[in-house]
Coordinates of C-alpha atoms in Angstrom, one line a residue:
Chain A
X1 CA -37.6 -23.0 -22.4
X2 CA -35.5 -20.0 -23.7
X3 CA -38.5 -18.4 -25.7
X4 CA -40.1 -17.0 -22.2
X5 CA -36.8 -15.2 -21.9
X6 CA -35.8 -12.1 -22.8
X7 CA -32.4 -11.9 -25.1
X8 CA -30.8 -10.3 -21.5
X9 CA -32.0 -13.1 -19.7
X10 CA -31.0 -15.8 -22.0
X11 CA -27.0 -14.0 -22.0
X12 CA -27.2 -13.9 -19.0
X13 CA -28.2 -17.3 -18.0
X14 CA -25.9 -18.9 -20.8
X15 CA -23.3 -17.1 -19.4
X16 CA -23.6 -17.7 -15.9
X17 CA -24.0 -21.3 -17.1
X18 CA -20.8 -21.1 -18.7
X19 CA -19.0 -19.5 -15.9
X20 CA -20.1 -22.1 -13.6
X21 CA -21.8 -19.5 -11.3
X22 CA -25.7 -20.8 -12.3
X23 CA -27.8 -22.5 -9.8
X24 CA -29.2 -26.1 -10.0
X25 CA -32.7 -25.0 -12.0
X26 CA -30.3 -22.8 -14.0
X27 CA -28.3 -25.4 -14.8
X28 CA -31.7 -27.8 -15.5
X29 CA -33.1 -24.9 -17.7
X30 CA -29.8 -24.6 -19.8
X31 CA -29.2 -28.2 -20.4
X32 CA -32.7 -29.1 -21.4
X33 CA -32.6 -26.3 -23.6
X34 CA -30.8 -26.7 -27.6
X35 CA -30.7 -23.1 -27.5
X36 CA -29.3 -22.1 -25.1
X37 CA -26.6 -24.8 -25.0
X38 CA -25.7 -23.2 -28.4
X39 CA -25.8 -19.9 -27.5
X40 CA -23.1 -21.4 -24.1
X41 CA -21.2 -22.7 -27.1
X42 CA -20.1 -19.6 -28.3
X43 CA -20.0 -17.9 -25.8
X44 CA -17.2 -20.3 -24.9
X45 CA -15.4 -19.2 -27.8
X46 CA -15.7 -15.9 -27.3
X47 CA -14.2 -16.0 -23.8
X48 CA -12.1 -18.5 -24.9
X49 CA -10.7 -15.7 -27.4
X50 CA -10.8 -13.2 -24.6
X51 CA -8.8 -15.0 -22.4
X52 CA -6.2 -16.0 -25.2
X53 CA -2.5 -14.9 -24.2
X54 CA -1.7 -11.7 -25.3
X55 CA 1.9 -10.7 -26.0
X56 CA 3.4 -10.3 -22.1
X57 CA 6.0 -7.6 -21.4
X58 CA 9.4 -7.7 -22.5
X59 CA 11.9 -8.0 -19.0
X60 CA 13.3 -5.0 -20.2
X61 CA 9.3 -3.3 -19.4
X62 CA 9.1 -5.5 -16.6
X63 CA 12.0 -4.2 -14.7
X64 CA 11.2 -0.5 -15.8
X65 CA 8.3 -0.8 -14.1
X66 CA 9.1 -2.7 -11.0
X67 CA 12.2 -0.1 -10.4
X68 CA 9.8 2.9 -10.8
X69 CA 7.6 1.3 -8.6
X70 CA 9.7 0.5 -5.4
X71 CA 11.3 4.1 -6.2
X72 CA 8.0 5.5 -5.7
X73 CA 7.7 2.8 -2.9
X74 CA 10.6 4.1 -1.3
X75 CA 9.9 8.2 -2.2
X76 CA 6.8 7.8 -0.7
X77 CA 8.2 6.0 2.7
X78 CA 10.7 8.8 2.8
X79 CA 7.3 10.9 2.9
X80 CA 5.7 9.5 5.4
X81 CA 9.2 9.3 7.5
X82 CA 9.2 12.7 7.3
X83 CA 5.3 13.3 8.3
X84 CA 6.2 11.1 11.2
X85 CA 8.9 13.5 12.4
X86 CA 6.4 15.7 12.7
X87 CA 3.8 13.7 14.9
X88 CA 7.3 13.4 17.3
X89 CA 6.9 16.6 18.8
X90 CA 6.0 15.0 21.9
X91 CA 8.9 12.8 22.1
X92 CA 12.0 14.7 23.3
X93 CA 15.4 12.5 23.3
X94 CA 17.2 13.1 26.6
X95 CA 20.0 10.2 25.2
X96 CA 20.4 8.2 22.9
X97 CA 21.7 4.3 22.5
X98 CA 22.4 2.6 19.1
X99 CA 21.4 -0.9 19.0
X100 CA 24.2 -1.0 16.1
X101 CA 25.0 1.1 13.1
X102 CA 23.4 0.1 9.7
X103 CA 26.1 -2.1 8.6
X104 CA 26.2 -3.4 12.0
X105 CA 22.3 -4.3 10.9
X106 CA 22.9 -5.7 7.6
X107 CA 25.4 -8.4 8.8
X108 CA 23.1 -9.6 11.9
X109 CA 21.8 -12.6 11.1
X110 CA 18.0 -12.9 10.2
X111 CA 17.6 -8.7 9.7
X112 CA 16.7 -7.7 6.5
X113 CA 18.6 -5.2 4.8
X114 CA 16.9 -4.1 1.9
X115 CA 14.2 -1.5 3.3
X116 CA 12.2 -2.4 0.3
X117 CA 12.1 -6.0 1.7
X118 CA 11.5 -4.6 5.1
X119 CA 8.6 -2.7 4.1
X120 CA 5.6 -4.4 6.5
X121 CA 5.6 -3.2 9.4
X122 CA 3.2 -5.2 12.4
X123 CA 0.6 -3.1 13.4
X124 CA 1.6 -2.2 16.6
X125 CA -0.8 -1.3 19.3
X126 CA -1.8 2.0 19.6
X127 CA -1.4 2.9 23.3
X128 CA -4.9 3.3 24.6
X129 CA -4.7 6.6 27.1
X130 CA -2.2 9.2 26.8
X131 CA -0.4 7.7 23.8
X132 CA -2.1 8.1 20.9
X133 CA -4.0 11.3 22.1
X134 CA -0.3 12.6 23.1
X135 CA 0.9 11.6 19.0
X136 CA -1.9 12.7 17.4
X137 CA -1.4 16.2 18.7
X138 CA -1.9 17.5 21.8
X139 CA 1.5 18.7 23.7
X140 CA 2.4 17.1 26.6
X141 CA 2.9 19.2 29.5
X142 CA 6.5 17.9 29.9
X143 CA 7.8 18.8 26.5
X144 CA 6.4 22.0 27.2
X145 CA 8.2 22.2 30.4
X146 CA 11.8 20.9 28.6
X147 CA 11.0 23.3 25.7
X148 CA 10.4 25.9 28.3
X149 CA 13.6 25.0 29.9
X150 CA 15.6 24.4 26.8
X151 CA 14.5 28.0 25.9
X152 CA 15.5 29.7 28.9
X153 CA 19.1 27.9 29.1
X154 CA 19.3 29.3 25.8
X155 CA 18.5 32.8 26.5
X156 CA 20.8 32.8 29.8
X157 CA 23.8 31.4 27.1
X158 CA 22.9 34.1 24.9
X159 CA 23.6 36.6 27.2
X160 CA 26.7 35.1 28.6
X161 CA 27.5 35.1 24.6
X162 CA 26.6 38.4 24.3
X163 CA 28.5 39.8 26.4
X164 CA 31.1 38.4 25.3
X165 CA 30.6 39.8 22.3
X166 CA 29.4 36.5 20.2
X167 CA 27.4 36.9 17.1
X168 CA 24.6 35.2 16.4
X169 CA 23.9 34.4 13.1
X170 CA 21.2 35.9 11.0
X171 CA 18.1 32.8 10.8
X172 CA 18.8 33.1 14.6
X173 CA 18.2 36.8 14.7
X174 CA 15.4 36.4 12.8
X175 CA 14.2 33.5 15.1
X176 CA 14.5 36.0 17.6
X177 CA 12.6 38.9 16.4
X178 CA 9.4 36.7 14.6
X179 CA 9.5 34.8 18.7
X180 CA 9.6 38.0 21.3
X181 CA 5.8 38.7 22.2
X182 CA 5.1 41.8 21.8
X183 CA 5.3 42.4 25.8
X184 CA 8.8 41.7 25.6
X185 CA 8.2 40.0 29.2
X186 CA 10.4 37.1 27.2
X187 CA 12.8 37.1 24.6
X188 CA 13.2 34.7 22.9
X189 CA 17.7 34.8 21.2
X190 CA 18.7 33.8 18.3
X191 CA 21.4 31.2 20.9
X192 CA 18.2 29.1 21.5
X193 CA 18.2 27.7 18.2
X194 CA 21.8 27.4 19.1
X195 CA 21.4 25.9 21.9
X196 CA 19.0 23.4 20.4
X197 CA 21.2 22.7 17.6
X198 CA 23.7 22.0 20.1
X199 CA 21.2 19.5 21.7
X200 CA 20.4 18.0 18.6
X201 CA 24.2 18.0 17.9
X202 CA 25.0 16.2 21.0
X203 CA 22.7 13.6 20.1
X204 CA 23.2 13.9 16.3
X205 CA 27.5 12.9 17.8
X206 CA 25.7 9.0 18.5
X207 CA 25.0 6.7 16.2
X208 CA 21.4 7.5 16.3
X209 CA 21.3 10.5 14.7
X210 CA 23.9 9.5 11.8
X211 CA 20.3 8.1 10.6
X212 CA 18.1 10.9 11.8
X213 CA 19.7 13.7 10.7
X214 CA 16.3 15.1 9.7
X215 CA 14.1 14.5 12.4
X216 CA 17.1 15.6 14.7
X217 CA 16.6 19.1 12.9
X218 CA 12.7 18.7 12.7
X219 CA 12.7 18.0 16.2
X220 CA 14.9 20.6 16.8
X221 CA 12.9 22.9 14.9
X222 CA 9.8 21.8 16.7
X223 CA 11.3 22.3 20.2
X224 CA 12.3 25.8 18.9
X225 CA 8.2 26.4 18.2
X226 CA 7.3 24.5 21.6
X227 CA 9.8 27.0 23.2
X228 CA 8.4 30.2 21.6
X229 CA 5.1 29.5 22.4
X230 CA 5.7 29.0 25.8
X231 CA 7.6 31.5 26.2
X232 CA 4.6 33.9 24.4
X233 CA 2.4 32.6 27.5
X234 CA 3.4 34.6 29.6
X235 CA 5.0 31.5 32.1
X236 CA 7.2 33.2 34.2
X237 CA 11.4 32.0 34.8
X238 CA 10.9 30.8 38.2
X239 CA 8.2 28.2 37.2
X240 CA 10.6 27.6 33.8
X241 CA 13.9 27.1 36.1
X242 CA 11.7 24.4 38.2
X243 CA 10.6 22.8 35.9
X244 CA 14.1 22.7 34.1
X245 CA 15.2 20.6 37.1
X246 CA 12.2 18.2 36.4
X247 CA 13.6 17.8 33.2
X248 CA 17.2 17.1 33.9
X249 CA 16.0 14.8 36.5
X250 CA 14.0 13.0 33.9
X251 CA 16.8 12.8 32.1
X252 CA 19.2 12.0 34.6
X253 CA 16.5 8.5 34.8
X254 CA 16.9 8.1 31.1
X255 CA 17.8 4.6 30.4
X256 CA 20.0 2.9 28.1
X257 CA 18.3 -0.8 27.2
X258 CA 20.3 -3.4 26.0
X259 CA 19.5 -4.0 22.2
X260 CA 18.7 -8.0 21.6
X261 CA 20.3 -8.0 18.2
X262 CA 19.9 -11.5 17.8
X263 CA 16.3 -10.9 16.3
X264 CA 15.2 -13.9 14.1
X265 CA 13.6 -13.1 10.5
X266 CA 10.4 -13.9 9.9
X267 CA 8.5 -13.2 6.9
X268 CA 5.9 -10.7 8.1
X269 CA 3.1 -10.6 6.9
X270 CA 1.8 -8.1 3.9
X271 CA 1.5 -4.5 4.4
X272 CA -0.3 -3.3 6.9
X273 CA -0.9 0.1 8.6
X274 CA 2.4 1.0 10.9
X275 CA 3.6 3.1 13.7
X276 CA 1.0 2.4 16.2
X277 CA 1.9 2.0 19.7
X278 CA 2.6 -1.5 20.8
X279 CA 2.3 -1.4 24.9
X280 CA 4.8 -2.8 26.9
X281 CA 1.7 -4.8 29.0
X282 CA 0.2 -6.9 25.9
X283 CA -0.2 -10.2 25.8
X284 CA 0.5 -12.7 23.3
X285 CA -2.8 -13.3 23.0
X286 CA -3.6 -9.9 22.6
X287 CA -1.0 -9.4 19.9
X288 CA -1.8 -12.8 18.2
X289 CA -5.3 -11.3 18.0
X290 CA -3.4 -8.4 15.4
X291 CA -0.3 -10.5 14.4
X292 CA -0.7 -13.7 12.1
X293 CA 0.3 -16.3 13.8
X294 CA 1.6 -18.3 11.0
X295 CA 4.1 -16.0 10.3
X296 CA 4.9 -14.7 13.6
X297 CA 6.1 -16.9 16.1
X298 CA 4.5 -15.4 19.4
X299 CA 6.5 -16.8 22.9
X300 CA 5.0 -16.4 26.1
X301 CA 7.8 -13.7 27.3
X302 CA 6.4 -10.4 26.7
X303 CA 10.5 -9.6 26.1
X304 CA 10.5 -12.1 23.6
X305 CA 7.4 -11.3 21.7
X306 CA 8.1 -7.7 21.7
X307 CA 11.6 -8.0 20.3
X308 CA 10.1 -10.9 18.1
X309 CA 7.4 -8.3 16.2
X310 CA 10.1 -5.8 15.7
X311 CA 12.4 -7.8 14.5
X312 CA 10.3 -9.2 11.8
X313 CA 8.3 -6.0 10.3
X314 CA 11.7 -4.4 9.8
X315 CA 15.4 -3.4 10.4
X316 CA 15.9 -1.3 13.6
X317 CA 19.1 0.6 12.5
X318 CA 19.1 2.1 16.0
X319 CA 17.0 3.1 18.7
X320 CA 16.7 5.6 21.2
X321 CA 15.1 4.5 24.8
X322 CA 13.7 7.9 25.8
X323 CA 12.2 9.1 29.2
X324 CA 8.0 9.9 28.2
X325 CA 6.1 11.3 31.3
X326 CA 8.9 8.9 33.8
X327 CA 8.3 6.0 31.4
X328 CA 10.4 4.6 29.3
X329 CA 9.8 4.2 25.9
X330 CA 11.8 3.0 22.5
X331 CA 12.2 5.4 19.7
X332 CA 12.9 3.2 16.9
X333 CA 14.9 3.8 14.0
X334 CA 13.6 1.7 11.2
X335 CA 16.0 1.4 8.1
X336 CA 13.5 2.8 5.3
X337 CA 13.5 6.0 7.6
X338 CA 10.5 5.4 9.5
X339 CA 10.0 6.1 13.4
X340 CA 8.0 3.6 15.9
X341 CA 7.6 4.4 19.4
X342 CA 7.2 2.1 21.8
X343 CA 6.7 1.2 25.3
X344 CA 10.0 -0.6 27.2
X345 CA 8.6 -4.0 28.0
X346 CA 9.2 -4.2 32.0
X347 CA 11.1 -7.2 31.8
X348 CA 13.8 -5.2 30.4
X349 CA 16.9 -4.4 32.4
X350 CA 16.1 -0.4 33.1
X351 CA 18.0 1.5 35.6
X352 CA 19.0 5.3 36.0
Chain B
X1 CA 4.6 -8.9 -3.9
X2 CA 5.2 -7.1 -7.0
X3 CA 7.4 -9.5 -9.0
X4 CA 4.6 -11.9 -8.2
X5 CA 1.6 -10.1 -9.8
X6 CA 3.3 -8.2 -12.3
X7 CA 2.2 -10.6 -15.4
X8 CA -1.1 -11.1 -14.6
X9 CA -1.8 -7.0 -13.8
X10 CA 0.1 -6.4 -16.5
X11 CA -2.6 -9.0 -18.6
X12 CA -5.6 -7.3 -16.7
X13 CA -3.9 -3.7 -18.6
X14 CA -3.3 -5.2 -21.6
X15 CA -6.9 -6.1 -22.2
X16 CA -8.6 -3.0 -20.8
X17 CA -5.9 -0.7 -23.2
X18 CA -5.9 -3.2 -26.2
X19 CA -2.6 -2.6 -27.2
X20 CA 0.9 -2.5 -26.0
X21 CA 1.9 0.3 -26.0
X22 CA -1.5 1.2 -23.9
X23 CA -0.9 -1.2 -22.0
X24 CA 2.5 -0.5 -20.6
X25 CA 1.3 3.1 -19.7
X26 CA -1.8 1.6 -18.0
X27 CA 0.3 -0.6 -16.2
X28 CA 3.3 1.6 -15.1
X29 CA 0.3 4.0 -13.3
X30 CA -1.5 0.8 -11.9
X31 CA 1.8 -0.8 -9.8
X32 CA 2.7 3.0 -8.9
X33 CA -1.2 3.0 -7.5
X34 CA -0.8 0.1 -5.5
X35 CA 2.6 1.4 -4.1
X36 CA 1.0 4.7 -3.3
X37 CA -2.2 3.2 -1.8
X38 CA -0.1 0.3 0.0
X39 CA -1.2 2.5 3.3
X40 CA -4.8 2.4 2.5
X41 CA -4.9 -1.5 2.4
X42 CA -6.6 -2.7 5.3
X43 CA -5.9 -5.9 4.9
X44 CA -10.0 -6.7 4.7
X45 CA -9.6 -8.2 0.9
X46 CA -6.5 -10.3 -0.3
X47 CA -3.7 -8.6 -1.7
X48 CA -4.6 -10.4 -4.7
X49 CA -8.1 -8.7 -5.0
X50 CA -7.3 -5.1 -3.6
X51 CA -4.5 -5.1 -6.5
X52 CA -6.5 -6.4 -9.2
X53 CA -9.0 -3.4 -8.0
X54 CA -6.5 -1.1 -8.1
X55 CA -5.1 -2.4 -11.4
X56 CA -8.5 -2.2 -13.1
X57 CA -9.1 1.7 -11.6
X58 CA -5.9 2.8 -12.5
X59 CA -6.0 1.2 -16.4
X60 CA -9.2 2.8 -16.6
X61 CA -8.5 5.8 -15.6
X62 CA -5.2 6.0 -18.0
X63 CA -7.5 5.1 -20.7
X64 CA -9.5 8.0 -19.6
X65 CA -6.8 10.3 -19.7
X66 CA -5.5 9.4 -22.9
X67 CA -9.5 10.3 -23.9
X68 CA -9.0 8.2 -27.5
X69 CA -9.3 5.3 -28.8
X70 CA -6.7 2.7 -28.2
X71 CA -5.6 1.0 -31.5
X72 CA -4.6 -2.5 -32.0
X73 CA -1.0 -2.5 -32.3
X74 CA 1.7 -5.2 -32.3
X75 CA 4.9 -4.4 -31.2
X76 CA 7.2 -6.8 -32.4
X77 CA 5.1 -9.3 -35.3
X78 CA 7.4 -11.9 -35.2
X79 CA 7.4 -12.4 -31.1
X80 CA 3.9 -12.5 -31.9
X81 CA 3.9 -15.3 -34.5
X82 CA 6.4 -17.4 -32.3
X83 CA 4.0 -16.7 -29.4
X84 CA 1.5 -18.3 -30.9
X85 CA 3.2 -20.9 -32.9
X86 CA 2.9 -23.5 -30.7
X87 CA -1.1 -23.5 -30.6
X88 CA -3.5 -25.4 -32.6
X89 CA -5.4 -23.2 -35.0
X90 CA -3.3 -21.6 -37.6
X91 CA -1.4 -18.5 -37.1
X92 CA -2.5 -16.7 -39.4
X93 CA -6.6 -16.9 -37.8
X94 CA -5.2 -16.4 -34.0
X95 CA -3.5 -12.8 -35.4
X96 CA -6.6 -12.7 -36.7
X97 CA -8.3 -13.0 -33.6
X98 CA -6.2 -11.5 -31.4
X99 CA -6.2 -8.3 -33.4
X100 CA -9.8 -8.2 -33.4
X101 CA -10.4 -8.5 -30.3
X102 CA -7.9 -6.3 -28.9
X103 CA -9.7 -3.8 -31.6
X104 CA -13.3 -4.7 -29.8
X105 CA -12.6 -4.9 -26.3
X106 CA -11.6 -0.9 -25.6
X107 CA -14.9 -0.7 -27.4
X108 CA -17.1 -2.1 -24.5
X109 CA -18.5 0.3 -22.0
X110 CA -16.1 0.2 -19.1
X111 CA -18.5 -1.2 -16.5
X112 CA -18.7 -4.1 -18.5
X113 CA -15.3 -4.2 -19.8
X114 CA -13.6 -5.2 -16.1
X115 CA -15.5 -7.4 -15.1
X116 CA -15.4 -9.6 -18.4
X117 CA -11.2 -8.8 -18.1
X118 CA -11.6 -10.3 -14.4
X119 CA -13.0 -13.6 -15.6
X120 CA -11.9 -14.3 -18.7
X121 CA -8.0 -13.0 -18.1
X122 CA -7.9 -13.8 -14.4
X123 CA -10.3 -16.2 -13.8
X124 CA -11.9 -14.8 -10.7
X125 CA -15.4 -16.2 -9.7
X126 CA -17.8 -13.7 -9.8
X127 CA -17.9 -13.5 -6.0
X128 CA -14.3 -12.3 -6.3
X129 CA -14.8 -10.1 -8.9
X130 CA -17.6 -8.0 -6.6
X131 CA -15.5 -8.2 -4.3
X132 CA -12.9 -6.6 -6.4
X133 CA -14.9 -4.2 -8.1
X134 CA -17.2 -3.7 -5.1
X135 CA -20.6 -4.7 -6.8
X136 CA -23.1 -6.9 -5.7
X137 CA -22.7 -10.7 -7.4
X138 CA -26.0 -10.3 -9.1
X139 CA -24.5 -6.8 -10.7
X140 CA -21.4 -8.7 -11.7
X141 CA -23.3 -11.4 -12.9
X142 CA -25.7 -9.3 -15.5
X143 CA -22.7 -7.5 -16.6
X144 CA -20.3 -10.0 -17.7
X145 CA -23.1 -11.2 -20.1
X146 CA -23.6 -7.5 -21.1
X147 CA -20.1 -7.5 -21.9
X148 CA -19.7 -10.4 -23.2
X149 CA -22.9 -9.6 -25.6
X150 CA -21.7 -5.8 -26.7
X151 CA -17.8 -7.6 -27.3
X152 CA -20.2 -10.5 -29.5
X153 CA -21.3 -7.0 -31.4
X154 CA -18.4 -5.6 -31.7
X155 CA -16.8 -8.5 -33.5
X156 CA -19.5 -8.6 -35.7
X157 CA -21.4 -11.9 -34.6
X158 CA -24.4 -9.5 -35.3
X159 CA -26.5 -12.7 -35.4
X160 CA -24.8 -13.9 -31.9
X161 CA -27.5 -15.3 -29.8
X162 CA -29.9 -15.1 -31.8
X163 CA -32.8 -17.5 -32.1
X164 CA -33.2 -18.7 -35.2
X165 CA -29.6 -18.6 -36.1
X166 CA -28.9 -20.6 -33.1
X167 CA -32.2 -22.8 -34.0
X168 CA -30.2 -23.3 -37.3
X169 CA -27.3 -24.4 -36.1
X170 CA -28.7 -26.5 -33.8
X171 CA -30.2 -28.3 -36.7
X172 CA -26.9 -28.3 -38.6
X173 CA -25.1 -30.1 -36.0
X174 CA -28.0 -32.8 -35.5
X175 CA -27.4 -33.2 -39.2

């Protein structure tokens, strides 16, 4: 009975009775118990006040709020876009092929338009080895070698330039003078960051870059740093020209990929953490063991599920297939601004 | 996603705050919460639950910040009166209600106050609501009937529970 309970007890047990969450003795106790059915009783009411509608939101309130939420949605994409750029120091682009302009992308059947619709990405499989180590930080000899390179085609152009008389504009000069070591074994011109730019700009002419205007200039500016701080190690020109001719020759191998833009919408599933490395090698089953079936539809091709999970986390508005290390890899493009890299599936037609 | 939950976050705000007005401010910083924190779901708990978790937090913690007590206010008394038109008790006693309870329930020590919101507004079982509040079931479980108890004293059922009056009524109804 009740009367061996304290009053804590007896709310408690009334109100777990009530809730439906008390166990079979509970439910005994209560029931034999007058009291306590009484006190269940109004409890009832009082919950039964609780959960009484309260006056909802005017649509006016409702869209206010639903606006200033998928602008913050978006502002804070547009963030992390541009944190991305960042982790893409390691990716140089050596060319650049457009699966298709954005309005190419809105009118292909089954591709989302609306970046806010577009917003859940898969998570893609972080590469195990190099990848991820190579995103998360560390510089990867070969960027160092086409920064290296980059640099020195630079400073040879600035001379030519200079003695012809060019100018080079003032952030340039001051480029210059914050990257010479103090040795002055290397200088680093103002014309590098010309010469970058004029990389960037050369890329920046494609389709690609008509989307990537910032992390064109980010990387641009990163190669810039990559270049100086070679450059400040002491590596000496001979080394840089060689290994300027590994880099063109890694670029000469630079493939273009035909785009599959006949992707089929699929409602992905909710958000979930994005830009992780998705290797060319995994299997269905090792992507159904991260992708939800149900809302994926997984084929046996490793072609077909690769295009298949980018095609339903978001719009590509263009990619890049890129030469990392002699591999090829996609630098994707993704409508609401952020970048995915990933690994070329094999079965896709690459050649030089 | 947001469409979707909007009226029944917006419910889960409207209780915590009390009021509309509250409300509305509670709710604006609880959708931009979960856009801001979309990243940081992991996908272990439903959307549903990880929402309603960062609902409560964030209607808390605008309650918080405002650092007074929220009043009862009705916007618009007539939408109110139509609202509640249609149900059976009279108009006049549901205001009645409704105003007192929106008065009461700020009142309620926050660590009781969202997990009575949870079941009585939502309807989560308490399993969902430790899930949502990260407490252990028993925890949930003790502090609903807190809750329910201190919102009991805070609409004045001073009596509520207790034994004799409940012996008495007992005895009334056997009558």
């Amino acid at each position: 009975m009740s009367e061996h309970l304290t009053p804590d007890e007896r709310d408690e047990l009334a109100s777990a009775y009530l809730d439906g969450e008390a166990d079979k003795d509970e439910i005994l106790r209560v029931e034999n118990d007058p009291a306590l059915l009484l006190l269940v009783e109004e409890l009832r009411e009082l919950a039964e006040q609780v959960s009484a509608p309260t006056p909802g939101p005017s649509q006016t309130l409702r869209a206010m709020h639903i606006g200033a939420a998928l602008a913050a949605f978006d502002a804070e994409s547009a963030k992390e876009s541009s944190a991305e750029t960042k982790t893409f120091e390691d990716v140089t682009v050596t060319a650049s092929t457009p699966l298709g302009d954005q309005s190419e992308a809105d009118h292909t059947p089954g591709i989302k338009s609306d970046p806010r619709e577009a917003n859940t990405v898969l998570p893609f499989r972080r590469r195990a080895k190099q990848g991820s180590a190579r995103r998360q930080g560390g510089m990867p000899a070969w960027l160092s070698v086409a920064a290296a390179s980059l640099a020195v085609l630079g400073g040879v152009s600035f001379l030519l330039t200079q003695d012809r008389g060019g100018e080079s504009d003032s952030a340039a000069e001051s480029f210059s003078e914050a990257a010479n070591p103090a040795d002055g074994s290397h200088s680093v011109s103002g014309a590098d960051s010309q010469m970058a730019n004029a990389e960037m700009a050369e890329i920046s002419s494609q389709d690609f870059a008509a989307d990537s205007g910032t992390l064109t200039d980010e990387m641009a500016g990163d190669a810039m740093e990559s270049s100086a701080a070679d450059l400040q190690t002491g590596a000496d020109e001979e080394a840089a020209m060689e290994e300027e001719d590994q880099t063109e020759e890694a670029a000469a191998t630079t493939i273009i990929a035909d785009a599959d833009t006949d992707a089929k919408e699929t409602d992905g599933p909710s958000a979930i953490p994005i830009e992780h490395f998705f290797p060319a090698g995994a299997t269905a089953e090792e992507i159904a063991a991260e992708v939800d079936l149900n809302q994926v539809a997984i084929e046996d091709s490793v072609c077909a599920t690769t295009f298949e999970a980018q095609a339903t986390n978001a719009v590509v508005s263009n990619f890049a297939v890129i030469n990392l290390d002699g591999r090829a890899a996609e630098l994707l493009l993704l409508n609401d601004g952020r970048l995915v890299l990933l690994e070329v599936p094999s079965c896709l037609e690459v050649g030089p | 996603m947001l469409s979707r939950h909007y009226e029944r976050l917006y419910a889960v705000c409207r209780r915590i705050a009390g009021n509309d007005a509250d409300a509305a401010d509670g709710c604006q910083e609880a959708l931009l919460a979960i856009v801001r924190g979309l990243d940081r779901f992991d996908g272990r708990s439903t959307f549903k639950t990880w929402s309603y978790r960062v609902a409560t937090n964030a209607c808390l913690d605008e309650m918080r910040r405002k650092n007074r007590r929220p009043l009862a206010i009705i916007d618009d008394p007539d939408n109110l009166r139509s609202d509640l038109a249609s149900s059976d008790p009279p108009v006049e006693d549901q205001v009645a209600d409704r105003l007192a309870i929106d008065e009461a329930f700020p009142q309620i020590p926050e660590e009781f106050r969202a997990p009575v919101v949870l079941r009585d507004v939502i309807g989560m079982d308490y399993a969902e609501i430790a899930e949502t509040l990260d407490l252990a079931p028993g925890t949930v479980r003790s502090r609903i009937a807190r809750g329910r108890r201190h919102l009991a004293k805070q609409l004045e059922i001073s009596d509520f529970g207790n034994q004799n009056r409940t012996d008495e009524r007992h005895k009334d109804r056997n009558e």
